[in-house]
mmCIF file with all atom_site columns, C-alpha atoms in Angstrom:
data_model
loop_
_atom_site.group_PDB
_atom_site.id
_atom_site.type_symbol
_atom_site.label_atom_id
_atom_site.label_alt_id
_atom_site.label_comp_id
_atom_site.label_asym_id
_atom_site.label_entity_id
_atom_site.label_seq_id
_atom_site.pdbx_PDB_ins_code
_atom_site.Cartn_x
_atom_site.Cartn_y
_atom_site.Cartn_z
_atom_site.occupancy
_atom_site.B_iso_or_equiv
_atom_site.pdbx_formal_charge
_atom_site.auth_seq_id
_atom_site.auth_comp_id
_atom_site.auth_asym_id
_atom_site.auth_atom_id
_atom_site.pdbx_PDB_model_num
ATOM 1   C CA . MET A 1 1   ? 61.105  10.105  17.276 1.00 0.00 ? 18  MET A CA 1
ATOM 2   C CA . ARG A 1 2   ? 60.461  6.552   18.251 1.00 0.00 ? 19  ARG A CA 1
ATOM 3   C CA . ARG A 1 3   ? 59.319  7.291   21.301 1.00 0.00 ? 20  ARG A CA 1
ATOM 4   C CA . THR A 1 4   ? 56.353  9.721   20.518 1.00 0.00 ? 21  THR A CA 1
ATOM 5   C CA . PHE A 1 5   ? 55.715  7.059   17.603 1.00 0.00 ? 22  PHE A CA 1
ATOM 6   C CA . PHE A 1 6   ? 55.256  4.198   20.561 1.00 0.00 ? 23  PHE A CA 1
ATOM 7   C CA . LEU A 1 7   ? 53.311  6.683   22.801 1.00 0.00 ? 24  LEU A CA 1
ATOM 8   C CA . ALA A 1 8   ? 50.987  7.666   19.769 1.00 0.00 ? 25  ALA A CA 1
ATOM 9   C CA . ALA A 1 9   ? 50.539  3.823   18.491 1.00 0.00 ? 26  ALA A CA 1
ATOM 10  C CA . ALA A 1 10  ? 49.960  3.056   22.495 1.00 0.00 ? 27  ALA A CA 1
ATOM 11  C CA . LEU A 1 11  ? 47.078  5.667   22.987 1.00 0.00 ? 28  LEU A CA 1
ATOM 12  C CA . VAL A 1 12  ? 45.348  4.328   19.452 1.00 0.00 ? 29  VAL A CA 1
ATOM 13  C CA . ALA A 1 13  ? 45.665  0.895   20.865 1.00 0.00 ? 30  ALA A CA 1
ATOM 14  C CA . LEU A 1 14  ? 43.583  1.805   24.123 1.00 0.00 ? 31  LEU A CA 1
ATOM 15  C CA . ALA A 1 15  ? 41.269  3.949   22.124 1.00 0.00 ? 32  ALA A CA 1
ATOM 16  C CA . ILE A 1 16  ? 39.982  1.581   19.878 1.00 0.00 ? 33  ILE A CA 1
ATOM 17  C CA . PRO A 1 17  ? 38.360  -0.932  22.449 1.00 0.00 ? 34  PRO A CA 1
ATOM 18  C CA . LEU A 1 18  ? 36.796  2.380   24.252 1.00 0.00 ? 35  LEU A CA 1
ATOM 19  C CA . ALA A 1 19  ? 35.254  3.639   21.156 1.00 0.00 ? 36  ALA A CA 1
ATOM 20  C CA . ALA A 1 20  ? 33.722  0.185   20.508 1.00 0.00 ? 37  ALA A CA 1
ATOM 21  C CA . THR A 1 21  ? 32.180  -0.159  23.424 1.00 0.00 ? 38  THR A CA 1
ATOM 22  C CA . ALA A 1 22  ? 31.237  3.545   24.783 1.00 0.00 ? 39  ALA A CA 1
ATOM 23  C CA . ALA A 1 23  ? 28.340  4.009   22.216 1.00 0.00 ? 40  ALA A CA 1
ATOM 24  C CA . PRO A 1 24  ? 25.698  0.946   23.164 1.00 0.00 ? 41  PRO A CA 1
ATOM 25  C CA . THR A 1 25  ? 23.369  0.228   20.462 1.00 0.00 ? 42  THR A CA 1
ATOM 26  C CA . ALA A 1 26  ? 19.903  1.805   20.988 1.00 0.00 ? 43  ALA A CA 1
ATOM 27  C CA . VAL A 1 27  ? 17.131  -1.260  20.526 1.00 0.00 ? 44  VAL A CA 1
ATOM 28  C CA . LYS A 1 28  ? 13.843  0.361   18.808 1.00 0.00 ? 45  LYS A CA 1
ATOM 29  C CA . PRO A 1 29  ? 10.656  0.009   20.620 1.00 0.00 ? 46  PRO A CA 1
ATOM 30  C CA . VAL A 1 30  ? 8.402   -2.752  19.031 1.00 0.00 ? 47  VAL A CA 1
ATOM 31  C CA . VAL A 1 31  ? 5.504   -0.037  17.946 1.00 0.00 ? 48  VAL A CA 1
ATOM 32  C CA . ILE A 1 32  ? 2.025   -1.888  16.843 1.00 0.00 ? 49  ILE A CA 1
ATOM 33  C CA . GLN A 1 33  ? -0.495  0.606   15.552 1.00 0.00 ? 50  GLN A CA 1
ATOM 34  C CA . ILE A 1 34  ? -4.037  -0.269  16.076 1.00 0.00 ? 51  ILE A CA 1
ATOM 35  C CA . THR A 1 35  ? -7.234  1.664   14.374 1.00 0.00 ? 52  THR A CA 1
ATOM 36  C CA . VAL A 1 36  ? -10.746 1.667   16.048 1.00 0.00 ? 53  VAL A CA 1
ATOM 37  C CA . VAL A 1 37  ? -13.914 2.960   14.354 1.00 0.00 ? 54  VAL A CA 1
ATOM 38  C CA . ASN A 1 38  ? -17.059 2.659   16.409 1.00 0.00 ? 55  ASN A CA 1
ATOM 39  C CA . GLY A 1 39  ? -15.611 -0.107  18.546 1.00 0.00 ? 56  GLY A CA 1
ATOM 40  C CA . LYS A 1 40  ? -14.931 -1.863  15.853 1.00 0.00 ? 57  LYS A CA 1
ATOM 41  C CA . VAL A 1 41  ? -10.937 -2.870  15.062 1.00 0.00 ? 58  VAL A CA 1
ATOM 42  C CA . ILE A 1 42  ? -9.848  -1.981  11.293 1.00 0.00 ? 59  ILE A CA 1
ATOM 43  C CA . GLY A 1 43  ? -8.278  -4.898  10.066 1.00 0.00 ? 60  GLY A CA 1
ATOM 44  C CA . GLY A 1 44  ? -8.671  -7.469  12.955 1.00 0.00 ? 61  GLY A CA 1
ATOM 45  C CA . ILE A 1 45  ? -7.462  -7.977  16.515 1.00 0.00 ? 62  ILE A CA 1
ATOM 46  C CA . GLU A 1 46  ? -3.601  -7.520  16.600 1.00 0.00 ? 63  GLU A CA 1
ATOM 47  C CA . ARG A 1 47  ? -1.666  -10.552 17.892 1.00 0.00 ? 64  ARG A CA 1
ATOM 48  C CA . PRO A 1 48  ? 1.826   -9.285  18.126 1.00 0.00 ? 65  PRO A CA 1
ATOM 49  C CA . SER A 1 49  ? 4.607   -11.488 19.976 1.00 0.00 ? 66  SER A CA 1
ATOM 50  C CA . VAL A 1 50  ? 7.629   -10.035 21.447 1.00 0.00 ? 67  VAL A CA 1
ATOM 51  C CA . LYS A 1 51  ? 10.921  -11.168 23.385 1.00 0.00 ? 68  LYS A CA 1
ATOM 52  C CA . LYS A 1 52  ? 10.966  -10.302 27.508 1.00 0.00 ? 69  LYS A CA 1
ATOM 53  C CA . GLY A 1 53  ? 12.937  -7.211  27.797 1.00 0.00 ? 70  GLY A CA 1
ATOM 54  C CA . ARG A 1 54  ? 11.600  -5.429  24.435 1.00 0.00 ? 71  ARG A CA 1
ATOM 55  C CA . THR A 1 55  ? 9.724   -2.102  25.099 1.00 0.00 ? 72  THR A CA 1
ATOM 56  C CA . VAL A 1 56  ? 6.422   -2.218  23.541 1.00 0.00 ? 73  VAL A CA 1
ATOM 57  C CA . ARG A 1 57  ? 4.362   1.153   22.164 1.00 0.00 ? 74  ARG A CA 1
ATOM 58  C CA . PHE A 1 58  ? 1.006   0.636   21.566 1.00 0.00 ? 75  PHE A CA 1
ATOM 59  C CA . VAL A 1 59  ? -0.593  3.600   19.296 1.00 0.00 ? 76  VAL A CA 1
ATOM 60  C CA . ILE A 1 60  ? -4.405  3.333   19.317 1.00 0.00 ? 77  ILE A CA 1
ATOM 61  C CA . ARG A 1 61  ? -6.444  5.833   17.308 1.00 0.00 ? 78  ARG A CA 1
ATOM 62  C CA . THR A 1 62  ? -10.402 5.606   18.396 1.00 0.00 ? 79  THR A CA 1
ATOM 63  C CA . ASN A 1 63  ? -13.110 7.692   18.008 1.00 0.00 ? 80  ASN A CA 1
ATOM 64  C CA . ALA A 1 64  ? -14.951 6.095   20.860 1.00 0.00 ? 81  ALA A CA 1
ATOM 65  C CA . GLY A 1 65  ? -14.127 4.542   24.566 1.00 0.00 ? 82  GLY A CA 1
ATOM 66  C CA . THR A 1 66  ? -13.353 5.943   27.832 1.00 0.00 ? 83  THR A CA 1
ATOM 67  C CA . ASP A 1 67  ? -10.721 4.142   28.727 1.00 0.00 ? 84  ASP A CA 1
ATOM 68  C CA . VAL A 1 68  ? -7.955  1.655   26.892 1.00 0.00 ? 85  VAL A CA 1
ATOM 69  C CA . HIS A 1 69  ? -6.626  -1.206  29.308 1.00 0.00 ? 86  HIS A CA 1
ATOM 70  C CA . LEU A 1 70  ? -3.777  -3.400  29.216 1.00 0.00 ? 87  LEU A CA 1
ATOM 71  C CA . HIS A 1 71  ? -4.594  -6.282  31.492 1.00 0.00 ? 88  HIS A CA 1
ATOM 72  C CA . GLY A 1 72  ? -1.810  -7.869  33.578 1.00 0.00 ? 89  GLY A CA 1
ATOM 73  C CA . TYR A 1 73  ? 0.745   -4.839  33.436 1.00 0.00 ? 90  TYR A CA 1
ATOM 74  C CA . ASP A 1 74  ? -2.497  -2.903  34.691 1.00 0.00 ? 91  ASP A CA 1
ATOM 75  C CA . ILE A 1 75  ? -2.134  0.129   32.314 1.00 0.00 ? 92  ILE A CA 1
ATOM 76  C CA . GLU A 1 76  ? -4.853  2.416   31.631 1.00 0.00 ? 93  GLU A CA 1
ATOM 77  C CA . LYS A 1 77  ? -5.260  5.591   29.566 1.00 0.00 ? 94  LYS A CA 1
ATOM 78  C CA . THR A 1 78  ? -8.083  7.697   28.672 1.00 0.00 ? 95  THR A CA 1
ATOM 79  C CA . PRO A 1 79  ? -8.235  8.099   24.650 1.00 0.00 ? 96  PRO A CA 1
ATOM 80  C CA . LYS A 1 80  ? -8.616  12.375  23.345 1.00 0.00 ? 97  LYS A CA 1
ATOM 81  C CA . LYS A 1 81  ? -10.493 12.661  20.585 1.00 0.00 ? 98  LYS A CA 1
ATOM 82  C CA . GLY A 1 82  ? -8.272  13.572  17.469 1.00 0.00 ? 99  GLY A CA 1
ATOM 83  C CA . THR A 1 83  ? -5.078  12.228  19.282 1.00 0.00 ? 100 THR A CA 1
ATOM 84  C CA . PRO A 1 84  ? -3.644  9.023   19.166 1.00 0.00 ? 101 PRO A CA 1
ATOM 85  C CA . THR A 1 85  ? -3.613  7.008   22.751 1.00 0.00 ? 102 THR A CA 1
ATOM 86  C CA . VAL A 1 86  ? 0.056   5.430   23.627 1.00 0.00 ? 103 VAL A CA 1
ATOM 87  C CA . ILE A 1 87  ? 0.823   2.960   25.928 1.00 0.00 ? 104 ILE A CA 1
ATOM 88  C CA . GLN A 1 88  ? 4.606   2.142   26.200 1.00 0.00 ? 105 GLN A CA 1
ATOM 89  C CA . PHE A 1 89  ? 6.008   -0.230  28.496 1.00 0.00 ? 106 PHE A CA 1
ATOM 90  C CA . VAL A 1 90  ? 8.859   -2.636  29.066 1.00 0.00 ? 107 VAL A CA 1
ATOM 91  C CA . ALA A 1 91  ? 7.531   -6.405  28.518 1.00 0.00 ? 108 ALA A CA 1
ATOM 92  C CA . LYS A 1 92  ? 8.755   -7.953  32.064 1.00 0.00 ? 109 LYS A CA 1
ATOM 93  C CA . VAL A 1 93  ? 6.139   -10.148 32.622 1.00 0.00 ? 110 VAL A CA 1
ATOM 94  C CA . PRO A 1 94  ? 5.920   -13.436 29.997 1.00 0.00 ? 111 PRO A CA 1
ATOM 95  C CA . GLY A 1 95  ? 2.580   -14.607 29.406 1.00 0.00 ? 112 GLY A CA 1
ATOM 96  C CA . ARG A 1 96  ? -0.464  -13.556 27.048 1.00 0.00 ? 113 ARG A CA 1
ATOM 97  C CA . PHE A 1 97  ? -2.149  -10.335 27.981 1.00 0.00 ? 114 PHE A CA 1
ATOM 98  C CA . GLU A 1 98  ? -5.339  -8.458  26.757 1.00 0.00 ? 115 GLU A CA 1
ATOM 99  C CA . LEU A 1 99  ? -5.432  -5.005  25.040 1.00 0.00 ? 116 LEU A CA 1
ATOM 100 C CA . GLU A 1 100 ? -9.128  -3.697  25.474 1.00 0.00 ? 117 GLU A CA 1
ATOM 101 C CA . LEU A 1 101 ? -11.220 -0.853  24.967 1.00 0.00 ? 118 LEU A CA 1
ATOM 102 C CA . HIS A 1 102 ? -13.802 -0.256  27.513 1.00 0.00 ? 119 HIS A CA 1
ATOM 103 C CA . HIS A 1 103 ? -17.229 1.561   26.678 1.00 0.00 ? 120 HIS A CA 1
ATOM 104 C CA . PRO A 1 104 ? -17.732 0.133   24.045 1.00 0.00 ? 121 PRO A CA 1
ATOM 105 C CA . ASP A 1 105 ? -15.983 -2.821  24.822 1.00 0.00 ? 122 ASP A CA 1
ATOM 106 C CA . ALA A 1 106 ? -13.941 -4.141  22.305 1.00 0.00 ? 123 ALA A CA 1
ATOM 107 C CA . LEU A 1 107 ? -10.626 -6.386  22.341 1.00 0.00 ? 124 LEU A CA 1
ATOM 108 C CA . LEU A 1 108 ? -7.770  -4.373  20.059 1.00 0.00 ? 125 LEU A CA 1
ATOM 109 C CA . ALA A 1 109 ? -4.847  -7.086  20.841 1.00 0.00 ? 126 ALA A CA 1
ATOM 110 C CA . MET A 1 110 ? -3.853  -10.220 22.515 1.00 0.00 ? 127 MET A CA 1
ATOM 111 C CA . LEU A 1 111 ? -0.123  -9.504  23.123 1.00 0.00 ? 128 LEU A CA 1
ATOM 112 C CA . THR A 1 112 ? 2.230   -12.497 23.874 1.00 0.00 ? 129 THR A CA 1
ATOM 113 C CA . VAL A 1 113 ? 5.792   -12.044 26.168 1.00 0.00 ? 130 VAL A CA 1
ATOM 114 C CA . ARG A 1 114 ? 7.999   -14.826 25.429 1.00 0.00 ? 131 ARG A CA 1
ATOM 115 C CA . LEU A 1 115 ? 11.112  -15.559 27.458 1.00 0.00 ? 132 LEU A CA 1
#
């Protein structure tokens, strides 16, 4: 009986630290929503700032334009009518980066990635 109790206690003692480290907490991406009508950003140019290593998700809704381009990361997407354009990436490079709409040309956001 004593031996069973000690064995059960030892198993519980081993399981507690494993349970605490087994499920890492997922960090949600930083989401920046941008709406553009006829080449003009509704609400003004976004100026988000994120820490290096964070996941960033731009969600752009536009009724015009041929490309959405994130300079510095060289990510480019073509908007589709009626569907949000999503640009998601891990901010690995520190600095300031422009997100632009092309044809019509419009600055959508100035992203700052800090150390």
